[in-house]
Short mmCIF file of C-alpha atoms and ligand atoms in Angstrom, two decimals:
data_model
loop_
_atom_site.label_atom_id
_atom_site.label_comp_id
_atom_site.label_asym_id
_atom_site.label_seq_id
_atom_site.Cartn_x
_atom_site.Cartn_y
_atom_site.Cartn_z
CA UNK H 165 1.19 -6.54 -27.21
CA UNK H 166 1.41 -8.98 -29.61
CA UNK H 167 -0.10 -12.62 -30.12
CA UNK H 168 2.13 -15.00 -27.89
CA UNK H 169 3.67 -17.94 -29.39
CA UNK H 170 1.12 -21.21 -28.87
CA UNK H 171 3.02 -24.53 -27.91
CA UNK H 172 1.02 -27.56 -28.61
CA UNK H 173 0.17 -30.40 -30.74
CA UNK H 174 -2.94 -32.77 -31.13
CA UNK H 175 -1.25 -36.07 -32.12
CA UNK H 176 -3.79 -39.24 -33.45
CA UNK H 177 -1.88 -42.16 -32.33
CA UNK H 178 -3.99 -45.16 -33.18
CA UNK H 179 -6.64 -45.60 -30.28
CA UNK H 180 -5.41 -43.12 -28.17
CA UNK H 181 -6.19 -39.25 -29.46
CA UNK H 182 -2.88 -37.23 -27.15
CA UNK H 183 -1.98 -34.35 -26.51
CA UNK H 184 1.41 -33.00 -26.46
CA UNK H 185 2.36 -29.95 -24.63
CA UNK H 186 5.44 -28.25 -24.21
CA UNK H 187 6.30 -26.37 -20.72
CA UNK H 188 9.70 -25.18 -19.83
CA UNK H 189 12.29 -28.19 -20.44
CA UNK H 190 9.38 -30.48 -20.21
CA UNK H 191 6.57 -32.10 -22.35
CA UNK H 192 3.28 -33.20 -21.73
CA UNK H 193 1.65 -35.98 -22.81
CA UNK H 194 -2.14 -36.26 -22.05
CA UNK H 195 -4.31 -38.76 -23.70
CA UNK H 196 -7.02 -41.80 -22.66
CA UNK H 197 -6.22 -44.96 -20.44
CA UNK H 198 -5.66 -48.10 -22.60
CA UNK H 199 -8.28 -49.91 -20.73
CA UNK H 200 -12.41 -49.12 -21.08
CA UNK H 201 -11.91 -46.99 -18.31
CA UNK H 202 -11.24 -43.49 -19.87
CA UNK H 203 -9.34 -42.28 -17.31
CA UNK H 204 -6.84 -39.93 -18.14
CA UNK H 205 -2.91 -40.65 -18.80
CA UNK H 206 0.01 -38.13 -18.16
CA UNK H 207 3.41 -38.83 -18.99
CA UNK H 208 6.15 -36.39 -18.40
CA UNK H 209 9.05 -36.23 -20.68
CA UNK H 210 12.22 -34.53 -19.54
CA UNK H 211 13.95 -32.82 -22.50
CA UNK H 212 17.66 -32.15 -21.01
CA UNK H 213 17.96 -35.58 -18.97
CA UNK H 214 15.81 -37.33 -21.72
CA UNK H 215 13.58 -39.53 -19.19
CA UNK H 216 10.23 -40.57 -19.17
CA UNK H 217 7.77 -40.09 -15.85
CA UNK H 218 4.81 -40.88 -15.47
CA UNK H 219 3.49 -38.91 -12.59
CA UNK H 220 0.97 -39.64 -10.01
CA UNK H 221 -2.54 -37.90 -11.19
CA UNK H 222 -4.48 -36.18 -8.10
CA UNK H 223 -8.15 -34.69 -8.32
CA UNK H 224 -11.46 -35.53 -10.18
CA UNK H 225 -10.34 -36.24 -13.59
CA UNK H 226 -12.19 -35.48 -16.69
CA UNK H 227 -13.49 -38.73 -18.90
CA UNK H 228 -11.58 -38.39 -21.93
CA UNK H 229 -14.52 -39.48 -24.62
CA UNK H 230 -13.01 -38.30 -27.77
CA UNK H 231 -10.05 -35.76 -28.38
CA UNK H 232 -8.81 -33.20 -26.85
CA UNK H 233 -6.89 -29.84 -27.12
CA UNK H 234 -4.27 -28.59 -24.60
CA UNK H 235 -2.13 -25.11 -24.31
CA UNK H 236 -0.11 -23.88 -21.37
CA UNK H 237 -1.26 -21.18 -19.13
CA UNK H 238 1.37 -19.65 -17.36
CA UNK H 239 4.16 -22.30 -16.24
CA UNK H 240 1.46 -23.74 -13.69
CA UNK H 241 -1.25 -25.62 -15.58
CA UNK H 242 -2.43 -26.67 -18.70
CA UNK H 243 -5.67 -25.72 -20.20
CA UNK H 244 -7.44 -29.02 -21.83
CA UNK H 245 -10.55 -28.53 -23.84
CA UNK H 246 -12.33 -31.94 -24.40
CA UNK H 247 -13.95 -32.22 -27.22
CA UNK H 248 -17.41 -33.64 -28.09
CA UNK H 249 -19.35 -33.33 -24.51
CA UNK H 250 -20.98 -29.94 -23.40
CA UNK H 251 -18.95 -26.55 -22.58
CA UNK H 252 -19.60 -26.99 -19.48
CA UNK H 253 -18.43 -30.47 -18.81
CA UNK H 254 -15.51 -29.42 -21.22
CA UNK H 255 -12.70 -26.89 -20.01
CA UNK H 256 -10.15 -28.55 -17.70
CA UNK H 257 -6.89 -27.53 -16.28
CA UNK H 258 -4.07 -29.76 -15.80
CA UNK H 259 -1.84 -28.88 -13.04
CA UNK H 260 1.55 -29.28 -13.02
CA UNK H 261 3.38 -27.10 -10.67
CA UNK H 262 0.82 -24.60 -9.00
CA UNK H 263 1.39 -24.62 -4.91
CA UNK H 264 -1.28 -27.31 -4.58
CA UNK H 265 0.99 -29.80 -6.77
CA UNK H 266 4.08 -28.24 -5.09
CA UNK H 267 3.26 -29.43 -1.19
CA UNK H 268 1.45 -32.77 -2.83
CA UNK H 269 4.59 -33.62 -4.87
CA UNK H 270 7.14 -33.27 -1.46
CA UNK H 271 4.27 -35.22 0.77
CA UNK H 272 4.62 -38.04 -1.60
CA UNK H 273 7.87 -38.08 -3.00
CA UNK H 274 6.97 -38.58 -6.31
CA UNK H 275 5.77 -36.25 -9.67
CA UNK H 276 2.15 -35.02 -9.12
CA UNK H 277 -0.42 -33.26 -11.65
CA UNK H 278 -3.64 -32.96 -10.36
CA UNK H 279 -6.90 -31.93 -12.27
CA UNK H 280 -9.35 -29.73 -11.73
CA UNK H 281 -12.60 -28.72 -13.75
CA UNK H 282 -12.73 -25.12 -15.20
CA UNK H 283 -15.78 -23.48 -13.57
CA UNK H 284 -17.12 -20.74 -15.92
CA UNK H 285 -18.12 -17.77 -13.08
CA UNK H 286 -17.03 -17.64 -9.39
CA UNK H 287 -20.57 -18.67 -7.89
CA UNK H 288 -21.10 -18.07 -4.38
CA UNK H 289 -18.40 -18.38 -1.81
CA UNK H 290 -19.59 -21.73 0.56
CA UNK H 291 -20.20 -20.94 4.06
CA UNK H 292 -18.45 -22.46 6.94
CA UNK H 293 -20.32 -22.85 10.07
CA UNK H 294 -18.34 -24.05 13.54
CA UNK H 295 -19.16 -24.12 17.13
CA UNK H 296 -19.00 -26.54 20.26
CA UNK H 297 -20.86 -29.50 19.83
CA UNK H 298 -24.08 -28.70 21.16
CA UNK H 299 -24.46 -24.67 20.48
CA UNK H 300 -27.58 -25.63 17.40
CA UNK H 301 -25.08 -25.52 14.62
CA UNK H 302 -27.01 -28.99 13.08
CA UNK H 303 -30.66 -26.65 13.79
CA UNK H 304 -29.60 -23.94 12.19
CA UNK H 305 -28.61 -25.76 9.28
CA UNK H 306 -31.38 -27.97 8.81
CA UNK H 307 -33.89 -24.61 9.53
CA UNK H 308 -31.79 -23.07 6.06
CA UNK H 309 -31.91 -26.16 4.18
CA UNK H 310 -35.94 -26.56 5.00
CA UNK H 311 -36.55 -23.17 4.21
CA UNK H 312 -34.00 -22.46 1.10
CA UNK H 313 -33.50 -25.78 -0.51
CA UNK H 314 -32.97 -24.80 -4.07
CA UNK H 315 -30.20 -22.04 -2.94
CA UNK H 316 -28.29 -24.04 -0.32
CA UNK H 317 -26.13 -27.56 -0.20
CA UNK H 318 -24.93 -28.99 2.57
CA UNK H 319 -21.70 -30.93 2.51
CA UNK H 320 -22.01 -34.33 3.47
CA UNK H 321 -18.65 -34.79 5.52
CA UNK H 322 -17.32 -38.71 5.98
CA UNK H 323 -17.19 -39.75 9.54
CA UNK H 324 -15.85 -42.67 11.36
CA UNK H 325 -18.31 -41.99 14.60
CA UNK H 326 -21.56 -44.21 14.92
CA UNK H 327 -24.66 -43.11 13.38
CA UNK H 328 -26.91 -41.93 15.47
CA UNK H 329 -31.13 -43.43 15.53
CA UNK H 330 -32.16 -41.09 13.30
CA UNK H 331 -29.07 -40.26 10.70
CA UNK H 332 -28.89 -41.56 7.71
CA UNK H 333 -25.79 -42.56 5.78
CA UNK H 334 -24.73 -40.29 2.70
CA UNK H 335 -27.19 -37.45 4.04
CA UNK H 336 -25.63 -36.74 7.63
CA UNK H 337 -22.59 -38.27 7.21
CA UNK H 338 -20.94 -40.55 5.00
CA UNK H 339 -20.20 -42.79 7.80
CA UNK H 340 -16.70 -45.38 6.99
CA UNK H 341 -14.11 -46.76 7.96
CA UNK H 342 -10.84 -45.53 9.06
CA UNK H 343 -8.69 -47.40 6.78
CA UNK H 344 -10.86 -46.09 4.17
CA UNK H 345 -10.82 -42.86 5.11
CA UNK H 346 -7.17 -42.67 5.76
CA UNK H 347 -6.72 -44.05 2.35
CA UNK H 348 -8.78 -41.67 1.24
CA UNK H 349 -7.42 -39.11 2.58
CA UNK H 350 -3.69 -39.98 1.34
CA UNK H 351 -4.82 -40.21 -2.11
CA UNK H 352 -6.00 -36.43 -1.85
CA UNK H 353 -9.74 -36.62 -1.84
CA UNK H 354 -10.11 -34.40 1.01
CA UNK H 355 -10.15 -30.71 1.37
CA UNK H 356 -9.64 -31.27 5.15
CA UNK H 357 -9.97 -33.51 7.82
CA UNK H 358 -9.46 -33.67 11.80
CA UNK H 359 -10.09 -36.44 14.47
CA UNK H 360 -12.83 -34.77 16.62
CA UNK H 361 -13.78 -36.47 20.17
CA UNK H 362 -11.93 -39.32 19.28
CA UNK H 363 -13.24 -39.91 15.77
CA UNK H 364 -12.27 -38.79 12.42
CA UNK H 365 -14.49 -36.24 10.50
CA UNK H 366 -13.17 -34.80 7.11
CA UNK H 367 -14.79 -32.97 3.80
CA UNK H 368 -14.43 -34.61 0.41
CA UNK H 369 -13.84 -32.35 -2.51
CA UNK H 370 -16.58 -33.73 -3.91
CA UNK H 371 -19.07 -33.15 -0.88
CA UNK H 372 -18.29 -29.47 -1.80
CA UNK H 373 -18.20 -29.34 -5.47
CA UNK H 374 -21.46 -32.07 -5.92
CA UNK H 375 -22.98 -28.94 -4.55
CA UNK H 376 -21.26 -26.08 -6.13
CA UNK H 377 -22.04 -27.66 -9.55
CA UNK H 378 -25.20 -27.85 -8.88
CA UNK H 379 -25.42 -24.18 -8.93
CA UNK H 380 -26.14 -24.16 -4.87
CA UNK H 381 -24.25 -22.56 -2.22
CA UNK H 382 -22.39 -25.00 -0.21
CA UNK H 383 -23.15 -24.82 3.71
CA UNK H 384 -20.01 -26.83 5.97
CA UNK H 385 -20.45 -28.23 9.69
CA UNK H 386 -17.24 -28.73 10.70
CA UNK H 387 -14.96 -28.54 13.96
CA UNK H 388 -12.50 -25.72 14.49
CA UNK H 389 -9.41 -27.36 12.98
CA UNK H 390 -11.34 -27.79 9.88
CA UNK H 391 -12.37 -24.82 9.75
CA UNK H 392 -8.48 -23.48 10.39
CA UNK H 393 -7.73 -26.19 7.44
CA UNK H 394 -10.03 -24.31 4.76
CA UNK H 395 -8.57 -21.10 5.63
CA UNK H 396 -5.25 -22.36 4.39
CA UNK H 397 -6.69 -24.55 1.52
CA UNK H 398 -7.65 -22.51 -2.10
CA UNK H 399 -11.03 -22.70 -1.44
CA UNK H 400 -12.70 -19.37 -0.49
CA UNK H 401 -15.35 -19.47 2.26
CA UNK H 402 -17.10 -17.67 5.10
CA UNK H 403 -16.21 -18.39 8.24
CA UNK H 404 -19.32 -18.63 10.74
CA UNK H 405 -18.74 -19.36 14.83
CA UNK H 406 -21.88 -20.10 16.62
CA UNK H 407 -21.22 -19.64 20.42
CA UNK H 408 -23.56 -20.45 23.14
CA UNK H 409 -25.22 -17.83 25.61
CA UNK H 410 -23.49 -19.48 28.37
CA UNK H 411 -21.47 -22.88 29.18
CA UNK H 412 -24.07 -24.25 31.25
CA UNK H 413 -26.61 -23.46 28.71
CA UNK H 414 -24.45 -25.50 26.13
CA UNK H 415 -23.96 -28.58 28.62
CA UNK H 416 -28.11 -28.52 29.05
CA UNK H 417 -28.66 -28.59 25.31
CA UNK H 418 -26.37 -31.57 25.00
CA UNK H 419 -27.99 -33.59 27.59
CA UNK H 420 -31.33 -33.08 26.55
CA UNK H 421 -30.54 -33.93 23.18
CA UNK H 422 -29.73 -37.30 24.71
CA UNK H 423 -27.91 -38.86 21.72
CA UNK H 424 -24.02 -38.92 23.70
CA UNK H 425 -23.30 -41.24 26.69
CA UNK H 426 -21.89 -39.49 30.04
CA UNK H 427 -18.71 -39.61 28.78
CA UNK H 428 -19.22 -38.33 25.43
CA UNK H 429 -20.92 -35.63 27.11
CA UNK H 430 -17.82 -34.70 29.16
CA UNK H 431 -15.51 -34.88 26.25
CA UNK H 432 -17.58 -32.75 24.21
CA UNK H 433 -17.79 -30.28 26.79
CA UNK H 434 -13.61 -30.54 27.33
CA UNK H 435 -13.51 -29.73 24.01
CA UNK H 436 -16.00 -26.55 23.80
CA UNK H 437 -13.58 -24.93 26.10
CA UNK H 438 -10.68 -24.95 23.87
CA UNK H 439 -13.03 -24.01 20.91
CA UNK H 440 -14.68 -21.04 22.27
CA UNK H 441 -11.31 -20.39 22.93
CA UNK H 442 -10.35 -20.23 19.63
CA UNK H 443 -13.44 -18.34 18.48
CA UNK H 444 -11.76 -15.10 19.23
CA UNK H 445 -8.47 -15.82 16.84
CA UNK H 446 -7.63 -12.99 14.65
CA UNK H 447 -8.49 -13.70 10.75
CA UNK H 448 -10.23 -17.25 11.66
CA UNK H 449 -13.80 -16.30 11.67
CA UNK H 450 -15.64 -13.38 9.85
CA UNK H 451 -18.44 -13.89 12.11
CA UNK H 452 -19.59 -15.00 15.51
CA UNK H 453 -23.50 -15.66 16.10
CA UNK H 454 -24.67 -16.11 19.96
CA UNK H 455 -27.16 -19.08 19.92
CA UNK H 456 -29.54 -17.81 22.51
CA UNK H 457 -33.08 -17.59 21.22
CA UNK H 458 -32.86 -19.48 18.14
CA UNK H 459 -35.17 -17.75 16.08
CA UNK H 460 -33.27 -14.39 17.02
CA UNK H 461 -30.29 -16.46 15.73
CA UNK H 462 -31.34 -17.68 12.67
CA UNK H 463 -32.90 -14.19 11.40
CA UNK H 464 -29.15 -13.30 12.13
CA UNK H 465 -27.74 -15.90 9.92
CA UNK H 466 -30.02 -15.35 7.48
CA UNK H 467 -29.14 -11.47 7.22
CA UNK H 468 -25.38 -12.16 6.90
CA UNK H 469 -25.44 -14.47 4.60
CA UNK H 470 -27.73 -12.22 2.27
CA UNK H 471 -25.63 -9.23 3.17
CA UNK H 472 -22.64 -11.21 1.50
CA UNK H 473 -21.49 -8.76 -1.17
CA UNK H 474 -21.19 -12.14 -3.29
CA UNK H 475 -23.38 -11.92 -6.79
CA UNK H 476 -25.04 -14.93 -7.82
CA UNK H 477 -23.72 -16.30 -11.62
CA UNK H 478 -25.43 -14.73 -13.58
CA UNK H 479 -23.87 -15.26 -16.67
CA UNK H 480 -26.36 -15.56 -19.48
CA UNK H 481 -23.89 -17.09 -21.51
CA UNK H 482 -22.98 -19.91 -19.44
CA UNK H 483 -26.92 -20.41 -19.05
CA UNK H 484 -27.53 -20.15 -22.74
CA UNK H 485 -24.38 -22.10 -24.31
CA UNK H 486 -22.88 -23.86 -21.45
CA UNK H 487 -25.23 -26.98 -22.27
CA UNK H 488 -24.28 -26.46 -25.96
CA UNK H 489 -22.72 -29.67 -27.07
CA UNK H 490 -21.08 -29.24 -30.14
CA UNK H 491 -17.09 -29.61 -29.31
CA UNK H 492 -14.77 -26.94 -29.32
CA UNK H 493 -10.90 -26.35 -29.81
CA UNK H 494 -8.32 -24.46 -29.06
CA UNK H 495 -7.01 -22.60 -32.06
CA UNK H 496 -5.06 -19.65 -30.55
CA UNK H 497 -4.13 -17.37 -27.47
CA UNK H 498 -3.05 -13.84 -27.18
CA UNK H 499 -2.34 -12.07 -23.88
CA UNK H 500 -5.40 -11.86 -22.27
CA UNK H 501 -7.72 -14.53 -23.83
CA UNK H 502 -7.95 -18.25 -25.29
CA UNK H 503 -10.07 -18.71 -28.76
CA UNK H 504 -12.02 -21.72 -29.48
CA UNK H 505 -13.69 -23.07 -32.40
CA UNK H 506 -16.67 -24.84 -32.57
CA UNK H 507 -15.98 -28.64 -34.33
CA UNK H 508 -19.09 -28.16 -36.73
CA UNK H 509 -18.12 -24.71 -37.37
CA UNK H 510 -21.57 -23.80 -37.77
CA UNK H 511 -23.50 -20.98 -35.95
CA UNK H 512 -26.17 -23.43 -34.30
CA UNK H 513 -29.04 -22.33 -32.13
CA UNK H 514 -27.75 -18.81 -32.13
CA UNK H 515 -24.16 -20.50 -30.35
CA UNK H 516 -20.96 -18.81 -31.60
CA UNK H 517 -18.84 -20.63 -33.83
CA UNK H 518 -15.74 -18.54 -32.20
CA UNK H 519 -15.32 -18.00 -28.59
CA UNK H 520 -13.24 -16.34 -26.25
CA UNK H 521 -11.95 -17.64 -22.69
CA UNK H 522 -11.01 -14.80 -20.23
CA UNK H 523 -8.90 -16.31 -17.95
CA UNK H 524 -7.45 -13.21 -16.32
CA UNK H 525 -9.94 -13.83 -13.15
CA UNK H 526 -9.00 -17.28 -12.07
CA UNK H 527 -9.01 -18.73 -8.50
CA UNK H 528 -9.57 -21.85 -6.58
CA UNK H 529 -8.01 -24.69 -8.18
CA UNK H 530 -7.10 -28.22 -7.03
CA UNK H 531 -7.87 -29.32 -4.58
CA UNK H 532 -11.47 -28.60 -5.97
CA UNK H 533 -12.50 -26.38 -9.11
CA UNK H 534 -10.80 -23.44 -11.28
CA UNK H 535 -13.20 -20.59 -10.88
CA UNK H 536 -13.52 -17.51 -12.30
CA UNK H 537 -13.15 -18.22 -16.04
CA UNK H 538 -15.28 -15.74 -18.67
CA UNK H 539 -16.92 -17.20 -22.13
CA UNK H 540 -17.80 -14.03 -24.48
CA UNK H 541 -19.00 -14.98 -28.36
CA UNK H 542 -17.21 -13.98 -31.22
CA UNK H 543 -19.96 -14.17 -33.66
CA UNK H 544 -18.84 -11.46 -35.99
CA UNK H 545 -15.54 -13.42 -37.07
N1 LIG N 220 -13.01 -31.01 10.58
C1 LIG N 220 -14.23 -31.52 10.40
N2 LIG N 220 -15.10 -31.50 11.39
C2 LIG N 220 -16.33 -32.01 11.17
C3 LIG N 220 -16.72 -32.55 9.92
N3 LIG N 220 -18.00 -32.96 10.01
C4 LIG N 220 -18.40 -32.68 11.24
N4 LIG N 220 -17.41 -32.10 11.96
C5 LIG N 220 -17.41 -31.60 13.33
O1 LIG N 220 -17.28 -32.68 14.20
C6 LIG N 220 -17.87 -32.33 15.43
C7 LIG N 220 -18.73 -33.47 15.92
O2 LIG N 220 -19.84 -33.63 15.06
P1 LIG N 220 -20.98 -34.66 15.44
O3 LIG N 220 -20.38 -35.99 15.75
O4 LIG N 220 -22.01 -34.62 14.37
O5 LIG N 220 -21.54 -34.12 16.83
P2 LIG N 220 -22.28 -32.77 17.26
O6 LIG N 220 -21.41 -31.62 16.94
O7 LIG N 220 -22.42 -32.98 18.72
O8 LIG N 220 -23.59 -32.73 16.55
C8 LIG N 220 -18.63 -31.04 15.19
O9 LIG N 220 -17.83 -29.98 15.70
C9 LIG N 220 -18.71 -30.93 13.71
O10 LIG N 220 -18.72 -29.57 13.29
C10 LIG N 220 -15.75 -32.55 8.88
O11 LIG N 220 -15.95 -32.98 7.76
N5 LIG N 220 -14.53 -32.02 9.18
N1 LIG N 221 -31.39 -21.68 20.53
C1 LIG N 221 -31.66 -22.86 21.08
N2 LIG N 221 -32.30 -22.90 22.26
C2 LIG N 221 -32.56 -24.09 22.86
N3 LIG N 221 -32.23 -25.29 22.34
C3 LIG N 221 -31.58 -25.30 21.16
C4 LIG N 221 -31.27 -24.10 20.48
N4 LIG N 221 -30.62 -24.42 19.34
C5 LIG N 221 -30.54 -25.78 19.29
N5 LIG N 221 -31.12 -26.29 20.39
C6 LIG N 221 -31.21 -27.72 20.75
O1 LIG N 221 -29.91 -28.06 21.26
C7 LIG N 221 -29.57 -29.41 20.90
C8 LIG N 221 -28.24 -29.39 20.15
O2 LIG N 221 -28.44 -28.79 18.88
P1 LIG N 221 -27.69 -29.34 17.57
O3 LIG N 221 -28.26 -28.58 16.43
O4 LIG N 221 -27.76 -30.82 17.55
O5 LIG N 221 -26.19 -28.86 17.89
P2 LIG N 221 -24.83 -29.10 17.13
O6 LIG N 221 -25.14 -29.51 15.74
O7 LIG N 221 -24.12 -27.79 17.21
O8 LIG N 221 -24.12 -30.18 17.90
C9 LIG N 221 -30.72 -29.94 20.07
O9 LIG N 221 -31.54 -30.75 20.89
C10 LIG N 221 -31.46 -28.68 19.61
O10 LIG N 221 -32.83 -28.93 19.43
#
């Protein structure tokens, strides 16, 4: 197996540094918004019919400082490498026709990339916790935050309900509007959403990935059809059903927490039925935890969640060089791996001037991050 040919070009156009990348009858052109902004640009040009696109761009994009190198991987996406800001911040993928960008690009009826940050290990997968309003899910959580905070993030979900006395906005809930949320929600931002007794509830991407970058595991409260959602969506979780001990048992907790009116109450407990319903699904939830005596419960949660045959990252190199923050480019690819070059060339702090990016292990991608990616040093080059 040989080195595979490498399609791409850095171009310096006057104040915007583009890259040009060639995929199938198409090119890519990726450089920096005109305005202060630094936003990135895409423009698709189609070789056979000779037309110009320019696409509509979905996902956190990356703030194009400086320069930037770019090769395909696969027909799906495009690796970008920006230059000048740390390793970490630095490996993005541009996608252009991965299933993600497929289903976006026939919802909208228009050409869609999408970005998504390169993640360098997988991390921990985030855990999904469900149940009828009412079971303790909110106590169970709040119990693991108290007691783990440094190892677990909760995702703050946008809501269009009320808060309640003693929530507070951006650490419950995100509480908005509807038309903002809807628009929200058109323009991609969410991994999922549902309308839940009457309201709408639905996760940002960023709710989950604020945490996941922040090297925490990400814990989700969300309804059953959220949880179905995430199951679909790339983004691999655990699936956790709390149920109660009984339904009258349920209906007392959510009376004496006294924060619903009468007929909240009733349409909460409507809606328990057809979720404990659902509990039982084949291939929805890996778990279910009875909510009985809650420490009993909690010591439960607690040992499935460390029983998770997840490992945490710990790759020493992203620890060592991943705040490294000399630039580095793309100079080649063979069959299994990516080589970059560090700008200064030099061998700095013991950081390699040559590395190589694995990306045989990949998953997740937009909507959200690309996991899964593998630095090794090349130090004797
Ligand atoms: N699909 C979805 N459901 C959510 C989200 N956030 C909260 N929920 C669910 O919405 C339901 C109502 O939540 P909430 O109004 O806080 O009431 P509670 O369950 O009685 O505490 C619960 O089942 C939550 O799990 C979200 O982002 N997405
Ligand atoms: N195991 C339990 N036994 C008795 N009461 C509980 C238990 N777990 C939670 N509760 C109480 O039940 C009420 C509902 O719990 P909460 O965490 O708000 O539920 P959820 O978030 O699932 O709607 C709260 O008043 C809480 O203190």
């Amino acid at each position: 197996m040989g080195e595979e040919a490498v399609h791409f070009s850095v171009v310096d156009a006057k104040d915007c540094k583009q890259s040009a990348v060639d995929v199938g009858d198409k090119t890519y052109v990726i450089c920096r918004s005109d305005d202060d902004s630094k936003t990135s640009v895409v423009k698709i040009h189609d070789k056979l019919t000779h037309t110009w696109v320019v696409p509509t761009i979905l996902g956190k994009q990356p703030l194009l400082t400086k320069s930037q190198s770019a090769i395909p991987v696969g027909d799906e996406k495009i690796l970008v490498i920006e230059k000048g800001v740390p390793l970490n911040e630095s490996i993005w993928f541009l996608e252009i026709d991965t299933p993600f960008v497929k289903q976006q690009r026939k919802i909208k009826g228009t050409e869609v990339v999408s970005w998504s940050k390169g993640v360098i290990g997988v991390g921990q997968k985030p855990v999904v916790i469900s149940g009828p309003s009412g079971v303790g899910k909110g106590t169970l959580i709040a119990k693991l935050m108290k007691d783990y905070p440094s190892k677990f993030g909760f995702s703050v979900s946008h809501t269009t309900r009320s808060p309640r006395e003693k929530e507070i906005d951006g650490v419950h809930y995100h509480f908005t509007e509807r038309s903002k949320i809807e628009k929200d929600i058109s323009e991609g931002k969410f991994l999922e959403f549902a309308h839940v007794h009457g309201n709408v509830y639905g996760t940002s991407i960023e709710a989950v990935e604020s945490v996941t970058d922040e090297g925490k595991r990400c814990i989700l409260d969300i309804d059953v059809q959220g949880a179905r959602s995430v199951r679909a969506s790339s983004l691999e979780a655990i699936f956790i059903f709390v149920c109660p001990p009984s339904f009258e048992e349920l209906e007392k907790r959510l009376r004496a927490r006294g924060t619903e009116t009468e007929e909240q109450i009733q349409k909460r407990l409507r809606n328990a039925r057809a979720e404990l319903d659902q509990s039982n699904e084949q291939g929805l939830f890996d778990h279910l935890l009875v909510n009985d005596d809650l420490e009993t419960c909690y010591e439960n949660l607690k040992k499935l969640l460390s029983l998770d045959d997840d490992q945490e990252d710990s790759d020493d190199f992203f620890t060592k060089e991943g705040k490294e923050t000399a630039g580095y480019s793309i100079v080649s690819k063979t069959v299994s791996e990516i080589l970059l070059q560090s700008e200064t060339n030099e061998v700095k702090n013991g950081a390699a001037c040559l590395l190589a990016l694995d990306l045989s292990s990949l998953s997740g991608g937009a909507p959200g991050r690309t996991r899964g990616l593998k630095i090794r040093s090349v130090n004797s080059f």
